[in-house]
Amino acid sequence: MRCFEAFVGRHCRRLPPCVLLMLGVLCLAHQSRAQSPQAIASYELGVFLDEQRHDIYGNGTITLYNYSARALTELSFHLYLNAFEDEETVFYRSPFSRARGGSLPTRWGGVSVQSLRVTGTSDELWPSASPHSPGDERDATSITVPLPEPLLPGDVQSLDIVWTSRLPDLVDRTGFKRDFHFAGQWFPKLAKLESDGSWAEFTFHPHGEFYADFGDYDVVLDVPCDHVVGATGVRVARNELGGRCRHHYQAQNVHDFAWTAWPGFEEYRRTLEGIDVTVLAPPGNDHNVAATVTALEHGLRFYGEHFGRYPYGTLTVVHPPEFAPAAGGMEYPTLITTGGAWYSAWLSHAVEQVTLHELGHQWFYGLVASHEQRWPFLDEGLTSYADSLALDALFGSGSGSSLFGWDISASAYYRVLGLHRGHDVAIAREAREFPSFGHLGSIVYGRTATALRTWERAFRLAPGELISDYARQHRFGHPTPDDLLASIGERLDEHAVEQLRIALLERGWVDYAVTEVRSEVQTSTTGGSPSSARDAAASETSSSSPQAAVTLYVGRALVIRRGNLQLPVEIELTDAAGQVTRQHWNGRDEYFEARHSGSEPLVAARVDPELNLLLDENLSNNARTTHPESGSRTYGVLTLLAEVVLHGLLP
Amino acid sequence: MIANALQRWTALGYWLHRAVGGVLVGLLFGKPIVGAVVGYPDPDAALTQPGSVLLLDVLSRNATALAGNGVVALVLVSVWGLLGLLPLSTLLLTLGGDRDDGNIPVSQLFSRVPKTVAEQALLSLMNAGLVAFVGLAGVLVVITCNSLLAEVGSARSRDVWLLVVSCPALALLLLTQPFIDLCRTAKTEGHGWMLTLAKSARLLRERPGAVIWSWAWPQLAGSAALATCAWLSLRLFSNQQGALWSMLVIATQQLGFLALTLGRVVWLANATRRTRIRL
């Protein structure tokens, strides 16, 4: 109902009630469509894990609903595991080829499709499939298959498929290590069907992630009974036969399915915020699990309040064993992976941080399913922004780290990360177009979070308010940056949104600097007309003794705005008596003169005293004083630290 | 323990050397940090704003300068460590004074200093060698055990086992310090190298508890005093502005460091007495 209320509030106060009622019904229809997506691509799969060979044998039925306006003559599949079939794939030819695992796999992986047929027919479709990805003979992660008959708009097509997935040595969140198996992006998966009837085809590049249609998944996993299993969705049955167990999972309104199996997992079950939560962790991780549960409870409540309730009944959290860290820190619908040594939670907030980040992806990836390859900032950037908010709410000023009373906020870390590469490239660009993974990490994660925190603070919005509408309006949708800006436009004025567009799409940057602070004695009179409150007080004194002189100081602080972003900012002026006043500048001009007049000279000026503009590239030039202080206490602390180190080193 | 004026002066010199070294290193790192926020009306308050946004900004923007100063600091500490043999030697000589009242004549002190400095330098080398040897042996043991236990039990149980097997090496590393200090005091008494080593080893072997306790408690007490002073200066006085309060903060911190240094001096005096009694 938010859109209805907003529309009525702004435009429709004079419309007749029947029209308003009709608008309301339309709005409700829109809302319900957003809340309950159509199942575009659904999968019924039966899967057998050969735990010795680390192969997955699968078969099942894929059902595609052509919701587009065009007849489909071909299908497009992502065979993501083929990224790991040799060193010639796009994945391994990219500069970030070794990905998060840090090394090449000792065993290569891949997907081979044995059979693909239209249900009820015997004609094999796969022999006519394209042998490689479009435009790249050495890669086979994006494969096109012609359909025997066009699939008309509104029609549904079922396809029977048989395939084998050969898991690689765990490299990039998928594969096996010893007896641990994590199956992510493991089955032949339809590409996202766009509304114009085209397929969102792309090869698997290590900078980017995924993009798919919502659908229903019904998967039976056949694994040895000693393996503890976690998967997307709800486990509806578990049957045992001859030492093997069949775990039956179902998930509605999701766009992927991942699962894990390892004999070593300990299983912890909780109900948090009405959600059945399962945490799978290696033995000896009790404290990590407790920290994970704390973060989940907080996150489900926090994200639910700000971005809409978590709509699924289950959530599975996988803490991979210490020998398989490459499986950690990843998100899938209703399943996330965390990570860290067994003592991590004793030392830092790292467990809570990674948990809140991956949980945040349940909204910005899971529910708001943007194109992760095309616009990585829409999932990673928005999630980083969201997790910094959640961490602040959970840990306060020490949300990033806290050591012996020295608190560093998550925002401070994201700011350093985000400004590390400056504004080398725009935030909103395709994952593979980033010059390096360092740039992607810095700009997509850090700079997006920093920019959004800046807008939130500069325009006095409540935490999370900036993207709250976006998260709710595009739930179960596939929004673009334009959709994000349009949603934000419902909260901010046109100028603010335009500035945000520049920050996201055009390498926007800003640096406010105080370049001058000075005062002059303008006049020295008896009983002159005062121009400030302080002077008024002085004037009262002088009126009772007309011989007393009033000295008036007139000064200015010059604040320069560098960069192409225009953001409103406060300027704090301090006079020699310690009196502090503030002036507001809308930031639209190239510079601002903060005028001062009073009985004391102006001695210092500081722009953005509350450090709201985290995107400000240089904070060192945000202040200027005519009477610099020595910073003696800082020297004192550093000296003491040095003395203690010397004491430990010297005889 | 520190009975006479000469001992007090040399103890003060011992502390002063470390304090000046600390100031020099502190200045090296403080200059780029404070220099970056010198425009702020109160640089100390700006750097300690909640969330540390400005501090992290300053550290990241000046990372190169700080890294360069880190190299300079390493050189400085090395040179300062060598120079530190002088106050250490004079302290040890005064602690082991030859006269009945415990004093050592100043002329004799000056004449014995060069030889003592050389001896202490050799002992420092020996200390470094011992630490390196024991440390390396410990690392090798841990690496071997880690590979043997690679697929056994949980990560936590493996780490606990590694901690257990590395305990002897840690204990040896810890024992190295009182042993070398005993050697320092014994050598200052004028004995030959073999006798010095043998006496020090025998002291540790015969009364390990007493020696380790008399080594540990002054340092623990000094550390506790340091922590208390640091806490006081950061918590109680942090909201008080002004130059006088700043001086009080720094004085409190330095008092803590003085206590830490005194702890070591007390132990060295104790070690001197122990080596003298045994000899």
Coordinates of C-alpha atoms in Angstrom, one line a residue, chain A residues 178 282-287 322-323 341-343 397-398 404-409 411-413 415-416 419 457 574 604-607 609-611 614 616-625 627-640 642-644 646-651, chain B residues 14 17-19 21-23 25-27 29-31 33-34 36 38-44 47 49-58 60-61 77 80-81 85 88 124 150-151 154-156 158-159 184 226 230 234-235 237-238 240-242 245-246 249-250 253-254 257 260-261 264:
Chain A
R178 CA 38.4 -34.4 0.9
P282 CA 32.5 -28.4 12.0
P283 CA 33.0 -29.7 15.6
G284 CA 34.6 -27.2 17.9
N285 CA 32.8 -24.2 16.5
D286 CA 30.3 -23.7 19.3
H287 CA 31.3 -20.1 19.9
E322 CA 38.7 -25.2 7.9
F323 CA 40.3 -27.1 5.0
A341 CA 38.7 -20.5 12.2
W342 CA 37.1 -22.0 15.3
Y343 CA 38.4 -19.2 17.4
S397 CA 30.8 2.5 17.0
G398 CA 32.8 -0.7 17.2
F404 CA 41.0 -2.4 23.9
G405 CA 38.5 0.4 23.6
W406 CA 39.6 1.5 20.2
D407 CA 36.4 1.2 18.1
I408 CA 36.4 1.3 14.3
S409 CA 33.0 1.3 12.6
S411 CA 31.5 2.5 7.7
A412 CA 35.0 3.6 8.4
Y413 CA 36.4 0.3 6.9
R415 CA 35.1 4.1 3.4
V416 CA 38.8 3.3 3.3
L419 CA 38.2 5.4 -1.6
R457 CA 23.3 11.1 6.3
T574 CA 34.6 28.6 16.3
A604 CA 38.6 27.8 13.3
A605 CA 36.3 26.4 10.7
R606 CA 35.4 22.8 10.1
V607 CA 33.3 21.5 7.2
P609 CA 31.8 18.3 11.6
E610 CA 29.7 15.1 12.1
L611 CA 31.5 13.4 9.2
L614 CA 31.8 9.7 4.0
D616 CA 34.5 13.1 0.9
E617 CA 37.9 12.0 -0.5
N618 CA 40.1 13.9 1.9
L619 CA 39.1 14.6 5.5
S620 CA 42.4 16.1 6.4
N621 CA 41.5 19.4 4.7
N622 CA 38.1 19.6 6.3
A623 CA 39.2 22.0 9.0
R624 CA 41.5 24.9 9.4
T625 CA 42.5 26.9 12.5
H627 CA 45.9 28.5 16.3
P628 CA 47.1 25.0 15.5
E629 CA 47.4 22.7 18.5
S630 CA 50.2 20.2 19.0
G631 CA 48.3 17.0 19.2
S632 CA 50.3 16.2 22.4
R633 CA 48.1 13.4 23.6
T634 CA 48.4 11.6 20.3
Y635 CA 52.2 11.9 20.6
G636 CA 51.9 10.8 24.2
V637 CA 50.1 7.6 23.3
L638 CA 52.4 6.8 20.4
T639 CA 55.4 7.4 22.6
L640 CA 54.1 5.0 25.3
A642 CA 56.9 2.8 21.3
E643 CA 58.4 2.6 24.8
V644 CA 56.6 -0.6 25.6
L646 CA 61.4 -1.0 23.1
H647 CA 61.2 -2.3 26.6
G648 CA 60.4 -5.7 25.1
L649 CA 63.2 -5.6 22.6
L650 CA 66.1 -4.0 24.5
P651 CA 68.2 -5.8 27.1
Chain B
Y14 CA 68.4 3.1 32.2
H17 CA 67.4 5.8 27.5
R18 CA 64.2 3.8 26.9
A19 CA 62.0 6.8 27.3
G21 CA 64.0 6.0 22.4
G22 CA 60.2 5.9 22.8
V23 CA 59.9 9.6 22.2
V25 CA 59.9 6.5 17.6
G26 CA 56.7 8.1 18.7
L27 CA 57.7 11.3 16.9
F29 CA 55.0 7.9 13.6
G30 CA 53.2 10.8 15.2
K31 CA 54.4 13.5 12.8
I33 CA 49.4 11.4 11.8
V34 CA 49.1 14.6 13.7
A36 CA 47.4 15.4 8.7
V38 CA 46.8 19.9 12.3
G39 CA 44.1 22.1 10.8
Y40 CA 41.5 20.7 13.3
P41 CA 40.9 22.9 16.3
D42 CA 41.6 19.9 18.6
P43 CA 43.6 17.2 16.7
D44 CA 43.5 14.8 19.5
L47 CA 41.5 11.5 15.9
Q49 CA 36.0 10.6 17.3
P50 CA 33.7 7.5 17.7
G51 CA 34.0 5.1 14.8
S52 CA 37.6 6.3 13.9
V53 CA 36.6 7.5 10.5
L54 CA 39.1 10.3 10.5
L55 CA 41.9 8.2 12.1
L56 CA 41.5 5.5 9.5
D57 CA 41.4 8.2 6.8
V58 CA 44.7 9.6 8.1
S60 CA 45.3 5.1 4.9
R61 CA 46.3 8.4 3.3
V77 CA 65.7 0.8 17.4
W80 CA 69.3 2.6 20.1
G81 CA 69.5 -1.0 21.3
L85 CA 74.2 -1.5 26.4
L88 CA 72.5 -1.4 31.1
S124 CA 72.7 -10.1 23.8
A150 CA 46.3 -32.8 9.3
E151 CA 43.3 -35.1 9.0
S154 CA 38.5 -31.2 14.6
A155 CA 40.5 -28.1 13.9
R156 CA 40.1 -27.0 17.5
R158 CA 44.4 -30.1 16.5
D159 CA 45.1 -26.6 17.6
R184 CA 74.5 -10.7 32.7
L226 CA 51.5 0.5 33.3
A230 CA 47.2 3.9 30.7
L234 CA 42.7 7.3 28.6
R235 CA 39.5 7.0 30.6
F237 CA 41.3 12.3 31.8
S238 CA 40.2 12.0 28.2
Q240 CA 39.4 17.1 30.2
Q241 CA 40.6 19.6 27.7
G242 CA 43.6 22.0 28.0
W245 CA 45.3 18.2 31.5
S246 CA 47.3 17.0 28.5
V249 CA 47.7 12.6 30.8
I250 CA 51.2 12.2 29.4
Q253 CA 51.4 7.4 31.1
Q254 CA 55.1 8.0 31.7
F257 CA 56.3 3.2 32.0
L260 CA 57.5 -1.0 34.1
T261 CA 61.2 -0.2 33.9
R264 CA 63.0 -4.8 35.4

